[in-house]
Every structure is written in structure tokens, then in C-alpha cells.
Tab-separated table of C-alpha atoms and ligand atoms in Angstrom:
chain	number	residue	atom	x	y	z
Y	1	MET	CA	-6.162	65.222	-5.004
Y	2	LYS	CA	-6.884	64.219	-1.193
Y	3	ARG	CA	-4.403	64.748	1.657
Y	4	ARG	CA	-2.744	61.892	3.131
Y	5	HIS	CA	-3.304	61.064	6.250
Y	6	PHE	CA	-0.993	59.049	7.860
Y	7	VAL	CA	-1.034	56.917	11.425
Y	8	LYS	CA	-0.643	58.178	14.058
Y	9	LYS	CA	2.539	57.138	16.723
Y	10	GLY	CA	0.640	54.899	18.925
Y	11	THR	CA	-1.361	52.606	16.422
Y	12	LEU	CA	2.269	52.649	14.892
Y	13	ILE	CA	2.972	51.176	17.863
Y	14	SER	CA	0.466	49.056	18.616
Y	15	LEU	CA	0.585	47.402	14.739
Y	16	SER	CA	3.697	46.619	15.197
Y	17	ALA	CA	3.555	44.889	18.353
Y	18	LEU	CA	0.634	42.634	16.714
Y	19	LEU	CA	3.219	41.584	13.663
Y	20	GLY	CA	5.674	41.101	16.491
Y	21	THR	CA	8.957	43.341	14.311
Y	22	ASP	CA	9.086	47.014	13.059
Y	23	ILE	CA	6.953	48.168	10.663
Y	24	VAL	CA	10.168	50.082	8.536
Y	25	PHE	CA	8.678	52.845	6.819
Y	26	GLY	CA	5.377	53.294	9.531
Y	27	THR	CA	5.517	56.726	8.725
Y	28	THR	CA	4.328	56.638	5.586
Y	29	LEU	CA	2.073	54.309	6.413
Y	30	PRO	CA	-1.162	56.322	4.898
Y	31	GLU	CA	-4.478	55.877	7.848
Y	32	GLY	CA	-6.752	53.570	7.720
Y	33	TYR	CA	-4.498	51.220	5.217
Y	34	GLU	CA	-5.353	47.726	6.418
Y	35	LEU	CA	-1.774	45.686	6.467
Y	36	LEU	CA	-1.712	42.293	4.106
Y	37	GLY	CA	0.295	40.499	7.461
Y	38	LEU	CA	-2.167	41.211	9.478
Y	39	GLN	CA	-5.203	40.524	7.183
Y	40	ASP	CA	-7.121	36.554	8.133
Y	41	PRO	CA	-5.095	34.330	5.644
Y	42	ASP	CA	-7.427	33.123	3.148
Y	43	PRO	CA	-7.323	29.006	4.133
Y	44	PHE	CA	-8.643	27.855	1.282
Y	45	LYS	CA	-5.813	28.980	-0.762
Y	46	MET	CA	-3.573	28.194	1.551
Y	47	PHE	CA	-4.433	24.967	1.306
Y	48	GLU	CA	-5.450	24.605	-2.149
Y	49	LYS	CA	-8.698	23.559	-0.788
Y	50	ASP	CA	-12.022	23.555	-3.408
Y	51	ARG	CA	-14.039	26.963	-2.353
Y	52	GLU	CA	-17.326	25.267	-1.250
Y	53	MET	CA	-14.927	23.582	1.965
Y	54	GLU	CA	-16.534	24.055	4.797
Y	55	VAL	CA	-14.360	26.168	8.075
Y	56	LEU	CA	-15.431	25.540	11.289
Y	57	ASN	CA	-12.256	26.231	12.991
Y	58	ASP	CA	-9.711	28.514	12.757
Y	59	LYS	CA	-7.409	27.773	15.497
Y	60	PRO	CA	-6.772	25.137	14.985
Y	61	TRP	CA	-8.081	24.735	11.447
Y	62	ASN	CA	-10.684	22.550	10.907
Y	63	ILE	CA	-12.323	21.960	7.521
Y	64	GLU	CA	-14.898	19.638	6.485
Y	65	SER	CA	-15.982	18.638	2.804
Y	66	LYS	CA	-19.658	17.802	1.622
Y	67	ALA	CA	-20.935	14.449	0.500
Y	68	HIS	CA	-21.078	15.714	-3.442
Y	69	LEU	CA	-17.513	16.867	-2.976
Y	70	ILE	CA	-16.654	13.564	-2.397
Y	71	ASP	CA	-17.695	11.841	-5.398
Y	72	ASP	CA	-14.410	10.599	-6.823
Y	73	ALA	CA	-13.229	6.977	-6.279
Y	74	VAL	CA	-9.718	9.036	-5.119
Y	75	THR	CA	-10.009	11.954	-3.230
Y	76	PRO	CA	-8.256	14.861	-4.723
Y	77	ASN	CA	-6.174	17.512	-1.903
Y	78	LYS	CA	-8.799	19.719	-2.572
Y	79	TYR	CA	-11.894	18.173	-1.179
Y	80	MET	CA	-10.421	16.313	1.578
Y	81	PHE	CA	-11.192	17.174	4.928
Y	82	VAL	CA	-8.262	18.741	7.471
Y	83	ARG	CA	-8.496	18.002	11.250
Y	84	ASN	CA	-5.545	19.493	13.218
Y	85	ASN	CA	-5.387	19.432	17.072
Y	86	GLY	CA	-2.580	21.990	17.343
Y	87	ILE	CA	-0.711	24.455	15.223
Y	88	ILE	CA	0.943	23.415	11.882
Y	89	PRO	CA	4.519	23.265	12.259
Y	90	GLU	CA	6.381	25.480	9.840
Y	91	ASN	CA	9.421	25.271	7.914
Y	92	ILE	CA	10.095	21.938	7.206
Y	93	ASP	CA	12.960	20.747	5.643
Y	94	GLU	CA	12.921	17.256	4.096
Y	95	GLU	CA	16.544	16.899	3.329
Y	96	THR	CA	17.078	16.483	7.158
Y	97	TRP	CA	14.060	15.059	8.199
Y	98	SER	CA	14.485	11.743	10.279
Y	99	VAL	CA	12.774	9.723	12.413
Y	100	SER	CA	13.136	7.788	15.338
Y	101	PHE	CA	12.137	4.165	16.396
Y	102	ASP	CA	12.789	4.159	20.915
Y	103	GLY	CA	10.384	2.922	23.445
Y	104	GLU	CA	10.336	0.177	26.771
Y	105	SER	CA	10.042	-2.847	23.525
Y	106	VAL	CA	12.180	-1.917	21.203
Y	107	VAL	CA	15.636	-4.367	20.622
Y	108	ASN	CA	17.624	-1.584	18.522
Y	109	ALA	CA	16.316	2.520	18.829
Y	110	LYS	CA	17.280	3.905	16.158
Y	111	THR	CA	17.186	6.832	13.748
Y	112	TYR	CA	16.461	7.082	10.298
Y	113	THR	CA	16.851	10.640	7.754
Y	114	LEU	CA	13.883	10.205	5.026
Y	115	ARG	CA	16.638	9.585	2.741
Y	116	GLU	CA	17.424	6.695	4.479
Y	117	LEU	CA	13.866	5.508	5.290
Y	118	LYS	CA	12.670	6.468	1.088
Y	119	SER	CA	16.141	4.069	0.136
Y	120	LYS	CA	16.327	1.368	2.406
Y	121	PHE	CA	12.607	-0.187	1.932
Y	122	ARG	CA	10.484	-1.195	-0.691
Y	123	HIS	CA	7.539	1.205	-1.633
Y	124	TYR	CA	3.863	0.139	-1.495
Y	125	THR	CA	0.542	2.259	-2.691
Y	126	TYR	CA	-2.881	1.613	-1.472
Y	127	GLN	CA	-6.114	3.398	-1.289
Y	128	LEU	CA	-6.618	3.864	2.245
Y	129	VAL	CA	-10.105	5.250	3.705
Y	130	LEU	CA	-9.199	8.479	6.723
Y	131	GLU	CA	-12.565	9.151	8.973
Y	132	CYS	CA	-12.310	11.375	11.856
Y	133	GLY	CA	-13.604	9.518	14.909
Y	134	GLY	CA	-16.250	12.623	15.101
Y	135	ASN	CA	-17.763	12.448	11.591
Y	136	GLY	CA	-21.605	13.049	12.077
Y	137	ARG	CA	-20.844	14.337	15.715
Y	138	ASN	CA	-23.681	17.196	14.431
Y	139	GLU	CA	-26.473	14.692	15.024
Y	140	PHE	CA	-25.938	13.528	19.116
Y	141	ASP	CA	-28.671	14.922	21.015
Y	142	PRO	CA	-28.137	15.486	24.456
Y	143	PRO	CA	-24.485	17.373	22.173
Y	144	ALA	CA	-21.369	16.021	22.218
Y	145	LYS	CA	-18.812	19.267	22.409
Y	146	GLY	CA	-16.062	19.534	19.551
Y	147	ASN	CA	-16.330	20.393	16.201
Y	148	GLN	CA	-19.883	19.295	14.715
Y	149	TRP	CA	-18.656	17.633	11.740
Y	150	LYS	CA	-21.832	16.593	9.532
Y	151	VAL	CA	-20.556	14.252	7.037
Y	152	GLY	CA	-17.731	15.344	5.196
Y	153	ALA	CA	-14.718	13.777	7.427
Y	154	VAL	CA	-13.525	11.317	5.732
Y	155	SER	CA	-11.492	10.847	2.614
Y	156	CYS	CA	-9.816	8.077	0.361
Y	157	ALA	CA	-7.054	9.169	-0.862
Y	158	ARG	CA	-3.630	6.428	-2.510
Y	159	TRP	CA	-0.624	6.946	0.167
Y	160	THR	CA	2.988	5.341	-0.671
Y	161	GLY	CA	5.359	4.748	2.084
Y	162	VAL	CA	7.104	1.700	3.378
Y	163	ARG	CA	5.034	-0.327	5.656
Y	164	MET	CA	5.315	0.201	9.087
Y	165	LYS	CA	6.210	-3.700	9.606
Y	166	ASP	CA	9.279	-3.304	7.268
Y	167	ILE	CA	10.634	-0.817	10.020
Y	168	LEU	CA	9.492	-3.109	13.053
Y	169	GLU	CA	11.309	-6.143	11.935
Y	170	ASP	CA	14.819	-3.670	10.989
Y	171	VAL	CA	14.652	-2.072	14.663
Y	172	GLY	CA	13.474	-5.398	16.157
Y	173	VAL	CA	10.228	-5.487	18.556
Y	174	LYS	CA	10.502	-7.460	22.023
Y	175	ASP	CA	7.914	-10.391	22.455
Y	176	ASN	CA	6.830	-8.184	25.830
Y	177	ALA	CA	5.661	-5.189	22.817
Y	178	VAL	CA	1.781	-4.185	22.746
Y	179	TYR	CA	1.551	-0.873	20.879
Y	180	ILE	CA	3.076	1.793	19.047
Y	181	GLY	CA	2.776	5.640	19.618
Y	182	TYR	CA	3.131	8.479	17.559
Y	183	HIS	CA	5.004	11.472	18.594
Y	184	SER	CA	4.790	14.427	15.646
Y	185	ALA	CA	6.118	18.042	15.181
Y	186	ASP	CA	2.875	20.224	15.104
Y	187	THR	CA	2.525	22.102	18.560
Y	188	HIS	CA	-0.047	23.083	21.495
Y	189	LEU	CA	-2.829	25.719	21.217
Y	190	SER	CA	-1.068	26.626	24.680
Y	191	GLY	CA	2.838	27.313	23.151
Y	192	ASP	CA	3.907	24.638	25.881
Y	193	PRO	CA	6.475	23.448	24.012
Y	194	ASP	CA	6.235	20.209	26.560
Y	195	LYS	CA	3.070	19.655	25.819
Y	196	GLU	CA	2.100	17.825	22.306
Y	197	PRO	CA	-1.328	18.394	20.457
Y	198	ILE	CA	-2.041	14.476	19.904
Y	199	SER	CA	0.136	11.543	20.575
Y	200	ARG	CA	-2.085	8.229	19.348
Y	201	GLY	CA	-0.809	5.198	18.146
Y	202	MET	CA	-2.534	1.610	17.590
Y	203	PRO	CA	-2.237	-1.873	18.894
Y	204	ILE	CA	1.094	-3.661	17.917
Y	205	GLN	CA	-0.785	-6.156	15.941
Y	206	LYS	CA	-2.236	-3.657	13.882
Y	207	ALA	CA	1.166	-1.911	13.338
Y	208	TYR	CA	2.478	-5.151	11.163
Y	209	GLN	CA	-0.746	-5.257	8.567
Y	210	GLU	CA	-0.041	-4.940	5.472
Y	211	GLU	CA	-1.180	-1.775	4.584
Y	212	THR	CA	-0.105	0.633	8.119
Y	213	LEU	CA	2.633	2.661	6.120
Y	214	LEU	CA	4.862	5.463	6.984
Y	215	ALA	CA	4.105	7.237	4.115
Y	216	PHE	CA	5.761	10.207	1.899
Y	217	LYS	CA	3.446	10.418	-1.113
Y	218	MET	CA	-0.568	11.126	-1.377
Y	219	ASN	CA	-1.787	10.341	-4.558
Y	220	GLY	CA	1.386	10.233	-6.153
Y	221	GLU	CA	2.988	13.816	-4.716
Y	222	ASP	CA	4.185	15.205	-1.326
Y	223	ILE	CA	2.168	14.790	0.893
Y	224	PRO	CA	0.617	18.501	1.153
Y	225	LEU	CA	2.179	20.434	4.810
Y	226	VAL	CA	-1.601	20.168	6.221
Y	227	HIS	CA	-1.661	16.894	6.014
Y	228	GLY	CA	1.199	15.794	7.317
Y	229	PHE	CA	4.524	16.504	4.789
Y	230	PRO	CA	6.977	15.006	4.464
Y	231	LEU	CA	6.049	11.569	6.914
Y	232	ARG	CA	2.975	10.325	7.566
Y	233	LEU	CA	1.492	6.855	9.513
Y	234	ILE	CA	-1.427	5.806	7.884
Y	235	ALA	CA	-3.701	3.487	10.185
Y	236	GLY	CA	-6.595	2.923	6.900
Y	237	GLY	CA	-9.438	1.860	8.232
Y	238	TRP	CA	-9.271	3.189	12.159
Y	239	PRO	CA	-9.823	6.198	13.664
Y	240	ALA	CA	-7.685	8.480	11.465
Y	241	SER	CA	-6.662	10.329	14.500
Y	242	VAL	CA	-4.058	6.715	14.536
Y	243	SER	CA	-2.595	8.040	11.639
Y	244	GLY	CA	-0.323	10.721	12.982
Y	245	LYS	CA	0.384	13.764	10.630
Y	246	TRP	CA	4.355	15.349	10.511
Y	247	ILE	CA	5.754	12.037	12.247
Y	248	ARG	CA	9.292	12.616	14.640
Y	249	ARG	CA	8.734	9.528	16.510
Y	250	ILE	CA	6.948	6.285	16.995
Y	251	SER	CA	7.471	4.642	20.084
Y	252	ILE	CA	7.404	0.603	20.781
Y	253	ARG	CA	5.616	0.287	24.227
Y	254	ASP	CA	5.281	-2.356	26.604
Y	255	LYS	CA	1.707	-0.993	27.556
Y	256	VAL	CA	-1.296	0.652	26.112
Y	257	HIS	CA	0.472	3.672	24.330
Y	258	ASP	CA	-0.142	7.063	27.584
Y	259	GLY	CA	0.087	10.187	24.963
Y	260	ALA	CA	-2.497	12.473	24.382
Y	261	LYS	CA	-5.539	11.785	23.805
Y	262	MET	CA	-4.594	7.892	24.593
Y	263	THR	CA	-6.667	8.548	28.101
Y	264	GLY	CA	-10.076	10.368	29.082
Y	265	ASP	CA	-12.655	10.291	27.133
Y	266	ALA	CA	-11.207	11.240	23.997
Y	267	TYR	CA	-11.204	8.901	21.238
Y	268	ARG	CA	-12.785	6.435	23.118
Y	269	VAL	CA	-16.715	4.767	23.621
Y	270	PRO	CA	-18.360	3.696	26.369
Y	271	CYS	CA	-17.683	-0.319	26.456
Y	272	ARG	CA	-21.169	-1.337	26.917
Y	273	PRO	CA	-24.146	0.685	25.690
Y	274	VAL	CA	-25.299	4.098	27.794
Y	275	GLU	CA	-28.724	6.575	28.056
Y	276	PRO	CA	-27.856	9.628	26.256
Y	277	GLY	CA	-26.109	12.112	28.542
Y	278	ALA	CA	-24.910	9.454	30.912
Y	279	LYS	CA	-21.932	10.412	32.950
Y	280	VAL	CA	-19.173	7.239	31.970
Y	281	ARG	CA	-16.454	6.664	34.406
Y	282	GLU	CA	-12.853	6.024	32.482
Y	283	GLU	CA	-12.519	2.409	32.958
Y	284	ASP	CA	-15.494	2.081	31.432
Y	285	MET	CA	-14.753	3.661	28.215
Y	286	CYS	CA	-13.119	1.890	25.495
Y	287	ILE	CA	-10.665	3.202	22.891
Y	288	ILE	CA	-12.226	2.990	19.542
Y	289	GLU	CA	-10.259	1.082	17.160
Y	290	SER	CA	-11.777	-0.794	14.147
Y	291	MET	CA	-14.624	2.323	12.241
Y	292	PRO	CA	-18.129	0.843	11.689
Y	293	VAL	CA	-19.963	0.258	8.708
Y	294	LYS	CA	-21.075	4.027	6.783
Y	295	SER	CA	-22.177	4.796	3.286
Y	296	LEU	CA	-22.058	8.038	1.652
Y	297	ILE	CA	-24.338	9.140	-1.683
Y	298	THR	CA	-21.767	11.424	-3.490
Y	299	TYR	CA	-24.540	11.602	-5.997
Y	300	PRO	CA	-26.944	13.800	-6.817
Y	301	ARG	CA	-26.394	16.266	-4.312
Y	302	SER	CA	-29.070	16.447	-2.053
Y	303	GLY	CA	-32.159	19.072	-3.211
Y	304	ALA	CA	-31.358	17.626	-6.532
Y	305	ILE	CA	-34.564	18.728	-8.627
Y	306	LEU	CA	-34.932	16.355	-11.681
Y	307	GLU	CA	-37.898	15.817	-14.208
Y	308	GLN	CA	-39.922	12.772	-13.984
Y	309	GLY	CA	-39.729	9.828	-16.704
Y	310	ARG	CA	-35.968	8.971	-16.583
Y	311	PRO	CA	-33.969	6.880	-13.853
Y	312	LEU	CA	-31.897	8.716	-11.308
Y	313	GLN	CA	-28.568	7.393	-11.136
Y	314	ILE	CA	-26.900	7.490	-7.752
Y	315	ARG	CA	-23.765	7.075	-6.995
Y	316	GLY	CA	-21.607	6.839	-3.563
Y	317	HIS	CA	-18.905	4.857	-1.472
Y	318	ALA	CA	-19.442	2.508	1.510
Y	319	TRP	CA	-16.822	1.269	4.067
Y	320	ALA	CA	-16.786	-0.410	7.185
Y	321	GLY	CA	-13.649	-0.148	9.098
Y	322	GLU	CA	-10.679	-2.930	8.658
Y	323	LEU	CA	-14.153	-5.393	7.316
Y	324	GLU	CA	-15.329	-5.746	3.377
Y	325	VAL	CA	-18.797	-4.250	2.719
Y	326	VAL	CA	-20.921	-6.864	1.248
Y	327	ASP	CA	-24.426	-5.301	0.749
Y	328	MET	CA	-25.719	-1.964	-0.341
Y	329	GLU	CA	-29.262	-1.101	-0.452
Y	330	TYR	CA	-30.780	2.057	-1.444
Y	331	SER	CA	-34.762	2.833	-0.047
Y	332	ILE	CA	-36.728	6.029	-1.336
Y	333	ASP	CA	-40.104	5.680	1.539
Y	334	PHE	CA	-37.942	6.432	4.558
Y	335	GLY	CA	-37.126	2.713	4.911
Y	336	ALA	CA	-39.816	0.814	4.446
Y	337	THR	CA	-38.387	-1.165	2.196
Y	338	TRP	CA	-34.932	-1.569	0.633
Y	339	LYS	CA	-33.780	-2.279	-2.958
Y	340	LYS	CA	-30.349	-3.630	-3.453
Y	341	ALA	CA	-27.947	-1.652	-5.183
Y	342	LYS	CA	-24.931	-2.591	-7.321
Y	343	LEU	CA	-21.348	-2.540	-5.425
Y	344	GLN	CA	-17.615	-2.925	-6.503
Y	345	LYS	CA	-15.321	-4.805	-4.414
Y	346	PRO	CA	-12.549	-2.223	-2.734
Y	347	VAL	CA	-9.147	-1.926	-5.181
Y	348	ASN	CA	-7.319	-2.684	-2.073
Y	349	ARG	CA	-8.131	-3.845	1.695
Y	350	LEU	CA	-8.915	-0.816	3.377
Y	351	ALA	CA	-10.674	1.192	0.308
Y	352	TRP	CA	-14.112	2.326	0.028
Y	353	GLN	CA	-15.839	0.300	-2.171
Y	354	GLN	CA	-18.459	2.096	-4.697
Y	355	PHE	CA	-21.938	1.549	-5.193
Y	356	SER	CA	-24.308	2.651	-8.039
Y	357	ALA	CA	-28.538	2.288	-8.367
Y	358	SER	CA	-30.781	3.565	-11.296
Y	359	ILE	CA	-33.799	4.664	-9.113
Y	360	ASP	CA	-37.623	5.001	-11.169
Y	361	PHE	CA	-39.760	7.208	-9.257
Y	362	PRO	CA	-43.306	6.586	-9.230
Y	363	LYS	CA	-44.394	9.822	-9.799
Y	364	THR	CA	-43.775	13.947	-9.377
Y	365	GLY	CA	-42.982	14.921	-5.776
Y	366	TYR	CA	-40.775	15.275	-2.723
Y	367	TYR	CA	-39.009	12.159	-2.145
Y	368	GLU	CA	-35.787	10.967	-0.105
Y	369	VAL	CA	-33.292	8.497	-0.893
Y	370	TRP	CA	-31.878	6.281	2.087
Y	371	ALA	CA	-28.881	4.469	1.628
Y	372	LYS	CA	-27.708	1.218	4.089
Y	373	ALA	CA	-24.372	-0.956	3.738
Y	374	THR	CA	-23.768	-4.199	5.543
Y	375	ASP	CA	-20.341	-5.312	6.295
Y	376	ALA	CA	-18.781	-8.858	6.575
Y	377	LEU	CA	-20.356	-9.328	9.613
Y	378	GLY	CA	-23.881	-8.544	9.086
Y	379	GLN	CA	-23.836	-5.715	10.604
Y	380	SER	CA	-25.713	-2.801	8.733
Y	381	GLN	CA	-25.651	1.035	9.095
Y	382	PRO	CA	-28.867	2.180	11.533
Y	383	MET	CA	-31.459	4.496	10.398
Y	384	VAL	CA	-31.376	7.005	13.195
Y	385	VAL	CA	-27.984	8.425	14.956
Y	386	PRO	CA	-26.864	5.273	16.964
Y	387	GLY	CA	-25.369	4.594	20.577
Y	388	TRP	CA	-24.896	7.943	22.540
Y	389	ASN	CA	-21.387	8.360	23.855
Y	390	PRO	CA	-19.918	11.769	25.290
Y	391	LYS	CA	-17.675	12.506	23.069
Y	392	GLY	CA	-19.798	12.105	20.039
Y	393	TYR	CA	-18.049	9.118	18.164
Y	394	LEU	CA	-19.311	6.606	15.584
Y	395	ASN	CA	-22.588	8.496	13.846
Y	396	ASN	CA	-22.456	5.749	10.973
Y	397	ALA	CA	-26.314	6.793	10.363
Y	398	CYS	CA	-27.507	6.043	7.504
Y	399	HIS	CA	-26.905	8.831	4.738
Y	400	ARG	CA	-30.238	10.728	3.120
Y	401	ILE	CA	-30.430	12.836	0.564
Y	402	ALA	CA	-33.810	14.987	-0.625
Y	403	VAL	CA	-35.342	15.098	-4.371
Y	404	LYS	CA	-37.577	17.162	-6.313
Y	405	ILE	CA	-38.990	14.481	-8.919
Y	406	VAL	CA	-41.200	17.533	-11.236
F	1	LIG	N1	0.190	15.368	14.047
F	1	LIG	C1	-0.992	15.144	14.434
F	1	LIG	N2	-1.896	14.276	13.684
F	1	LIG	C2	-2.253	13.427	13.405
F	1	LIG	C3	-4.085	15.363	13.486
F	1	LIG	C4	-3.195	16.210	14.376
F	1	LIG	O1	-3.871	17.348	15.067
F	1	LIG	N3	-2.085	16.221	14.517
F	1	LIG	N4	-4.873	14.995	14.017
F	1	LIG	C5	-5.760	13.614	14.237
F	1	LIG	C6	-7.044	13.530	13.713
F	1	LIG	S1	-8.170	13.721	14.835
F	1	LIG	C7	-7.592	13.584	12.206
F	1	LIG	S2	-9.330	12.962	12.138
F	1	LIG	C8	-6.464	13.007	11.053
F	1	LIG	C9	-6.836	13.927	9.994
F	1	LIG	O2	-6.111	13.987	8.778
F	1	LIG	P1	-6.322	15.351	7.745
F	1	LIG	O3	-6.356	16.395	8.356
F	1	LIG	O4	-5.012	14.934	6.496
F	1	LIG	O5	-7.667	14.791	6.543
F	1	LIG	O6	-5.363	13.532	11.354
F	1	LIG	C10	-4.952	13.111	13.073
F	1	LIG	N5	-3.664	13.252	12.698
F	2	LIG	MO1	-10.034	12.845	14.291
């Protein structure tokens, strides 16, 4: 048997410092042993995500999905993207959780415990699209800083909660109200307790919409911690940054909410188109509201190899912010000609819609299938990356998959 070597005293001290506490039996710690407490956490296990998901960033955690993973009409947790701006709150006690309503334009400032909220107001369930404003950022040129999302920062889960409008009626809203702003329990990466990682909001009209919820369930279960347990704001069809997680306070404002990531170029695009790479003044930047028309081919996955002779059944989802998608087309000749796909109605407003098509390929070889959705105002997805903007938001270019027929 080999002699057991123990770690040196100096090493022990630095290991303790890393852990932030003493290693009680440190003198019998074998040399070279890797302490579990210092190993990198496994995000897939920690957040119950599928291992095909892609981790973009660990401080903060940002994890993206893939087109072929978000094939279900209702996105399950394991395929749902994760976007964090700060540090996920810990030790949440659902029993004592409360949410306060305040601000210049509240009539009766009030605090509700989560329990009160659930018992006092009627519950509603809607399937709602949450898409990060920066989804598709990786395609902009010149490139924009930030997470290089490809196509996978979008989800459509079923959210259950109370309607924001019912609570607003209960607290009372003054006539001068223009916005609500959220405040959450996550903390700033700098560790500064006075700084919020994100505190966004929405115009009061959006807050009053039927589907705007303070949600406590996702897909029929408690919201997973990383998605906002125990209480989350949901504003479907708008950049998902509006849908605050871990909600502690809602301010009813007499002006456009001015919390973290509401000003400068955050979640804003030039009000009028600009040259790629242009510098845009803050007063020429407009807050993103309803998201643009978009679609994803979720089956087959790009790179599929298929035998000739049988038609290919493609399917996917289409969505258009606050609008309905009215037309869905596909092309197998790089956009020269388009054919209609079958398109379903949404299960409710602000849910994505399913499309499908049966495609015949004339002969063996390489093809691309491109998908293009059109919204109720006649606006279609562009074939290439749309208007450049400093932060790389709102890329709704047609989704494309490669297919080989052999
Ligand atoms: N409190 C809080 N809410 C937040 C965020 C955050 O960092 N903190 N990120 C926002 C952004 S930018 C997005 S895209 C969505 C992502 O939601 P998800 O992680 O549940 O997919 O949450 C939004 N709500
Ligand atoms: Mo986002």
C-alpha cells in the first residue's frame, strides 16, 4: 500500500479561504484530493436542464436551447433557456415571501404575502412566449457585445398566476400612472447590495392586459428557482427582460421606469434605422416593446440526412409579439420561391403557433429549408439579418436548416 500524503498546512489555509470556512478534518485531507465543495457546479444537474443545452456564461448563468430541442408546443423546463443578469437568490422561503406595491402613482401602497395573493385573486393560466431581446445576437456585423445567443433564447411555457390588472385595481392606480417597474431578489454581480442587476418594467397599458400575470406556477408546478421561484412577472410577447423573476416589489410610476437596464442602450434600438456600426445618441434610442415576427423549424434538426422518395414532414413554431401570425411559408431554393405551410391558431393570445409542411425534393443533393412567418400587419421575417443596432437586439431573420437527400 502506498503511503498516504496529507496536504501541507499552507495549502490547507488557502483551501479554507476559498471555502470561506475551516476544513475541520483538514489534517487528514489526502494530498491531491479535489474537495467537492470547490468543484465546478454542474449547471445541467443544478437547473435540471438537458445536456444538449449550451452554457454561454457561468457568472451569471446563461444557458441557451437549440431549435430541435424546443420542438414541444409547450416548452418543458429542461429545454427552456436561462438568462440571468445577476446572482440567483438563495434560501427562498415561500411561506414568508411577500410582494409590495408602491410608487408615485399608487393609491394605497400595500404588501401581499404570496399566500394572500394566491387566495385573494382568481388564477389564470396562459401559454406565453418569452424571447430574450438579444436572441440571434450572434449574427450581427459588426458584432454586438453581450451573450452571443443563436436561436435558442425563446420559450413558450404555461404560466399560472394572478392577473396584474386585478392587483392594480385592488391597490388603486392614479390617473397619472404611466409605467410599472419591478424590483427583484437577485443581487448584483459586484456584490454591492445597493445595486440592482436589473429592474425593468412596462407601460401601464401592458400591465393591464389580460395575460400579464404575477405567476407562481410554470407548466403546472412550482416555478423552477432559476426561472423566478416563487413569484414571477410575465409579460408575453415583449422582450423577456420585462418578465422579472423573483419579484419583491412593483412600483407604479408617474414616469417611464428608470431602474437598472431601462436607460442608455439597454433593451433599446435606434428609433430610426442606422448604418451598421453607427454611434447612436441616447435620445435617438427607443425602448423595445412588442417583439417582431419570427419562426423556428424544430423538426428535423439542421444537418438531417434523408432518403429520396419520401416527403419530409417539417414542423415548428411561429410568433409575432402581440400580433398573431397569419401566414407561414417555406422555401427550398434559397428564397427564390415560397410555398405555404399549414399554420395553427394560437391556444391563447401571445402563445406561439405551430406550423407544418410536407416537402418533396426533386432529386438527391444538398438543400436548405427556410421558413418565413408573416404577422397580421403584413410584416414578414427578413431573409437576412435585419436593421443593425448597437446591442444586437431583434434579429428575426428566417430560420434555416440544411438537409441532404441521398
Ligand atoms: N430578476 C430578474 N429578472 C429577470 C432577469 C434577471 O436577470 N433578473 N433576466 C431577464 C431577461 S434579460 C430574460 S431574457 C428573462 C429570461 O427568463 P428565463 O431565465 O426564465 O428564461 O428573464 C428576465 N427577468
Ligand atoms: Mo433578455
